[in-house]
Amino acid sequence: MTTNELYDKLKQIFNPECFSIYPDRFLRIEETDRDAHFKYLTIEKSNQVILFADTFLKNCNNSFKGKTAPVLNEECDGIIITDYNGNKFIIFIELKSKFEKGVDKGPKQLLASCFKALTLFNCIDGFSFNDYNLCAVLALQKPSTESLNKVRQKEEIKEDLTGLDQLKKKAIEKEIIESEISMEEYLFNTLPIKPTYCSDLPLVIYTIEPDKDSGAINLDTILSKVYHK
């Protein structure tokens, strides 16, 4: 099933105001929280994509559990369906401002979004989990100077660094970090769901300088990091 064929089927089932097809080279995902410091992410792409707004999942959140982990009634900022090197992808995208809070809350939202989106897409005739590769993109501001100083102090006294500390160091050295969201870490493996809905999610963390309010990524570059065939 091509992207155009999928789009035609989506329009017959779901509210078309929640998604659009983008043949242009660039698209933009905006943060709807007015108080957020990270305002928008520009995505350069080579192929046509279907972009879902956050309203696609937000509108059905009341039907899913919240408050206790694993939390399901949260959504990411955007979902993209596209092709790359002859392979199909569903990409979940979340924008966060502060690094520490972002790497804590962002993966939970991305996992919840993946589960709910697959639940909805699975009703479409011709849609199969096996046809798509899944991945997530978490866009963040880099760690603050104060936060990094605490990591350096730990190193000076030979104190073991936590996983978050290691991630902060990588975020300073690199703009793009390859990682993974563990279903077990966020208790999604405890849900009574079919195995096809329960697998770790490849994650790409994209970082911008703390004084910036927007960023830009090349989608082909991102996908090449999570799909190496």
C-alpha positions as CSV (number, residue, x, y, z in Angstrom):
1,M,0.0,0.0,0.0
2,T,1.5,3.3,-1.1
3,T,1.4,6.5,1.0
4,N,-1.3,7.9,-1.3
5,E,-3.4,4.8,-1.0
6,L,-3.1,4.9,2.8
7,Y,-4.0,8.6,2.9
8,D,-7.2,7.9,0.8
9,K,-8.2,5.2,3.3
10,L,-7.4,7.3,6.3
11,K,-9.7,10.1,5.0
12,Q,-12.6,7.7,4.8
13,I,-12.2,6.6,8.5
14,F,-10.7,9.5,10.5
15,N,-11.3,13.2,10.8
16,P,-9.2,14.7,7.9
17,E,-8.6,17.8,9.9
18,C,-6.2,15.8,12.0
19,F,-3.8,14.9,9.3
20,S,-2.4,16.1,5.9
21,I,-0.3,14.8,3.1
22,Y,2.9,16.8,2.4
23,P,4.5,16.6,-1.1
24,D,6.7,19.7,-0.4
25,R,10.3,19.5,0.7
26,F,9.8,21.0,4.1
27,L,7.2,20.8,6.9
28,R,7.0,22.2,10.4
29,I,5.9,20.7,13.7
30,E,4.9,23.2,16.3
31,E,4.7,23.0,20.0
32,T,1.2,23.8,21.1
33,D,2.2,24.8,24.7
34,R,2.6,28.5,24.6
35,D,5.0,28.5,27.5
36,A,7.4,26.1,25.9
37,H,10.9,27.4,25.0
38,F,11.2,25.0,22.0
39,K,8.7,26.4,19.6
40,Y,9.0,24.4,16.4
41,L,10.9,21.8,14.5
42,T,11.5,22.1,10.7
43,I,11.9,18.8,8.9
44,E,13.5,18.5,5.5
45,K,12.4,15.4,3.6
46,S,12.8,13.9,0.2
47,N,9.6,11.8,0.0
48,Q,6.0,12.5,0.4
49,V,4.7,12.1,4.0
50,I,1.5,12.0,5.9
51,L,1.7,14.2,9.0
52,F,-0.7,13.8,11.9
53,A,-1.3,16.6,14.3
54,D,-1.3,16.0,18.1
55,T,-5.1,16.3,17.9
56,F,-5.3,12.9,16.2
57,L,-4.5,11.2,19.5
58,K,-5.5,13.9,21.9
59,N,-9.1,13.6,20.8
60,C,-9.3,10.0,22.1
61,N,-7.2,10.3,25.2
62,N,-10.2,10.2,27.6
63,S,-10.7,6.5,26.6
64,F,-7.2,5.5,27.9
65,K,-5.8,5.2,31.4
66,G,-3.7,7.8,33.1
67,K,-2.3,8.8,36.5
68,T,-0.6,5.4,37.2
69,A,2.2,3.9,35.1
70,P,2.1,3.0,32.4
71,V,0.3,6.2,31.4
72,L,-1.6,6.0,28.1
73,N,-3.6,9.2,28.0
74,E,-0.8,11.4,26.6
75,E,0.2,12.2,23.0
76,C,3.2,13.4,21.1
77,D,3.5,16.5,19.0
78,G,3.3,14.8,15.6
79,I,3.3,11.5,13.7
80,I,4.8,11.0,10.2
81,I,4.3,8.1,7.8
82,T,6.7,7.9,4.9
83,D,9.0,5.8,2.8
84,Y,12.8,5.7,3.0
85,N,15.0,3.5,0.7
86,G,12.0,1.4,-0.2
87,N,11.0,0.8,3.4
88,K,7.9,2.2,5.2
89,F,8.2,4.2,8.4
90,I,6.0,5.5,11.2
91,I,7.9,8.2,13.1
92,F,6.7,9.7,16.4
93,I,8.0,13.1,17.2
94,E,8.0,15.0,20.5
95,L,9.4,18.5,21.3
96,K,10.6,19.3,24.8
97,S,12.4,22.3,26.1
98,K,14.4,21.4,29.2
99,F,16.7,18.4,28.8
100,E,16.2,16.7,32.1
101,K,12.4,16.9,32.1
102,G,12.3,16.1,28.4
103,V,14.2,12.8,28.7
104,D,12.0,11.8,31.6
105,K,8.6,12.6,30.2
106,G,9.2,12.5,26.4
107,P,9.7,8.7,26.1
108,K,6.5,8.0,28.0
109,Q,4.5,10.2,25.6
110,L,6.2,8.6,22.6
111,L,5.5,5.1,23.8
112,A,1.8,5.9,24.6
113,S,1.5,7.6,21.2
114,C,2.9,4.6,19.4
115,F,0.6,2.2,21.1
116,K,-2.5,4.3,20.5
117,A,-1.6,5.0,16.8
118,L,-1.1,1.4,16.0
119,T,-4.4,0.5,17.7
120,L,-6.1,3.0,15.4
121,F,-4.2,2.1,12.2
122,N,-4.8,-1.6,12.7
123,C,-8.4,-1.2,11.6
124,I,-7.4,-0.1,8.1
125,D,-7.8,-2.7,5.4
126,G,-4.4,-3.6,4.1
127,F,-2.4,-2.2,7.1
128,S,0.0,-4.5,8.7
129,F,2.5,-4.0,11.5
130,N,5.0,-6.0,9.6
131,D,5.1,-3.5,6.7
132,Y,6.3,-0.6,8.9
133,N,9.4,0.3,10.8
134,L,8.8,2.3,13.9
135,C,11.0,4.9,15.5
136,A,10.7,8.1,17.7
137,V,12.4,11.5,17.6
138,L,12.8,13.5,20.8
139,A,13.9,17.1,20.1
140,L,15.4,18.9,23.2
141,Q,17.4,21.9,24.3
142,K,20.9,20.8,25.4
143,P,21.6,20.5,29.1
144,S,22.2,23.8,31.1
145,T,25.7,24.8,32.1
146,E,24.7,24.3,35.8
147,S,23.5,20.8,35.0
148,L,26.8,19.9,33.2
149,N,28.9,21.3,36.0
150,K,27.3,18.8,38.4
151,V,28.3,16.0,36.0
152,R,31.9,17.3,35.9
153,Q,32.0,17.5,39.7
154,K,31.0,13.8,39.8
155,E,33.8,12.9,37.4
156,E,36.3,14.8,39.4
157,I,35.6,12.9,42.6
158,K,35.4,9.6,40.6
159,E,31.7,9.2,41.4
160,D,29.8,6.8,39.0
161,L,27.7,8.6,36.5
162,T,24.0,7.8,36.0
163,G,22.5,7.0,32.6
164,L,21.1,10.6,32.6
165,D,24.6,11.9,33.3
166,Q,26.0,9.9,30.4
167,L,23.3,11.2,28.1
168,K,24.0,14.8,29.1
169,K,27.7,14.3,28.1
170,K,26.7,12.9,24.7
171,A,24.2,15.8,24.2
172,I,27.0,18.3,24.5
173,E,29.3,16.4,22.1
174,K,26.7,15.5,19.5
175,E,23.6,17.1,17.9
176,I,22.0,13.7,17.3
177,I,22.1,10.8,19.7
178,E,21.0,7.2,18.9
179,S,19.1,5.6,21.8
180,E,16.1,3.4,22.5
181,I,12.9,3.5,24.6
182,S,12.5,0.4,26.7
183,M,9.0,-1.0,27.1
184,E,10.1,-2.6,30.4
185,E,11.6,0.6,31.8
186,Y,8.2,2.4,31.4
187,L,6.2,-0.7,32.4
188,F,4.4,-1.0,29.0
189,N,5.4,-4.7,29.1
190,T,2.9,-5.2,32.0
191,L,-0.1,-4.3,29.8
192,P,-2.3,-7.2,28.7
193,I,-1.8,-6.5,25.1
194,K,-0.7,-8.5,22.0
195,P,3.1,-8.9,21.5
196,T,2.8,-6.9,18.2
197,Y,2.0,-3.8,20.3
198,C,4.9,-4.4,22.7
199,S,8.4,-3.9,21.5
200,D,11.2,-1.4,22.3
201,L,11.1,1.7,20.2
202,P,14.3,3.0,18.4
203,L,14.9,6.6,19.5
204,V,16.8,9.5,18.0
205,I,17.5,12.4,20.3
206,Y,18.1,15.7,18.5
207,T,19.4,18.7,20.6
208,I,19.6,22.4,20.1
209,E,21.5,25.1,22.1
210,P,19.7,26.3,25.2
211,D,19.2,29.8,23.8
212,K,17.5,28.6,20.6
213,D,13.7,28.2,20.3
214,S,13.7,26.1,17.1
215,G,15.6,23.5,15.2
216,A,15.9,21.7,11.9
217,I,16.5,18.0,10.9
218,N,16.8,16.0,7.7
219,L,14.4,13.1,7.9
220,D,16.6,10.9,5.7
221,T,19.5,11.4,8.0
222,I,17.4,10.5,11.0
223,L,16.0,7.3,9.4
224,S,19.5,6.2,8.2
225,K,20.5,6.0,11.9
226,V,17.7,3.7,12.9
227,Y,17.6,1.6,9.8
228,H,20.9,0.3,8.6
229,K,19.9,-2.3,5.9
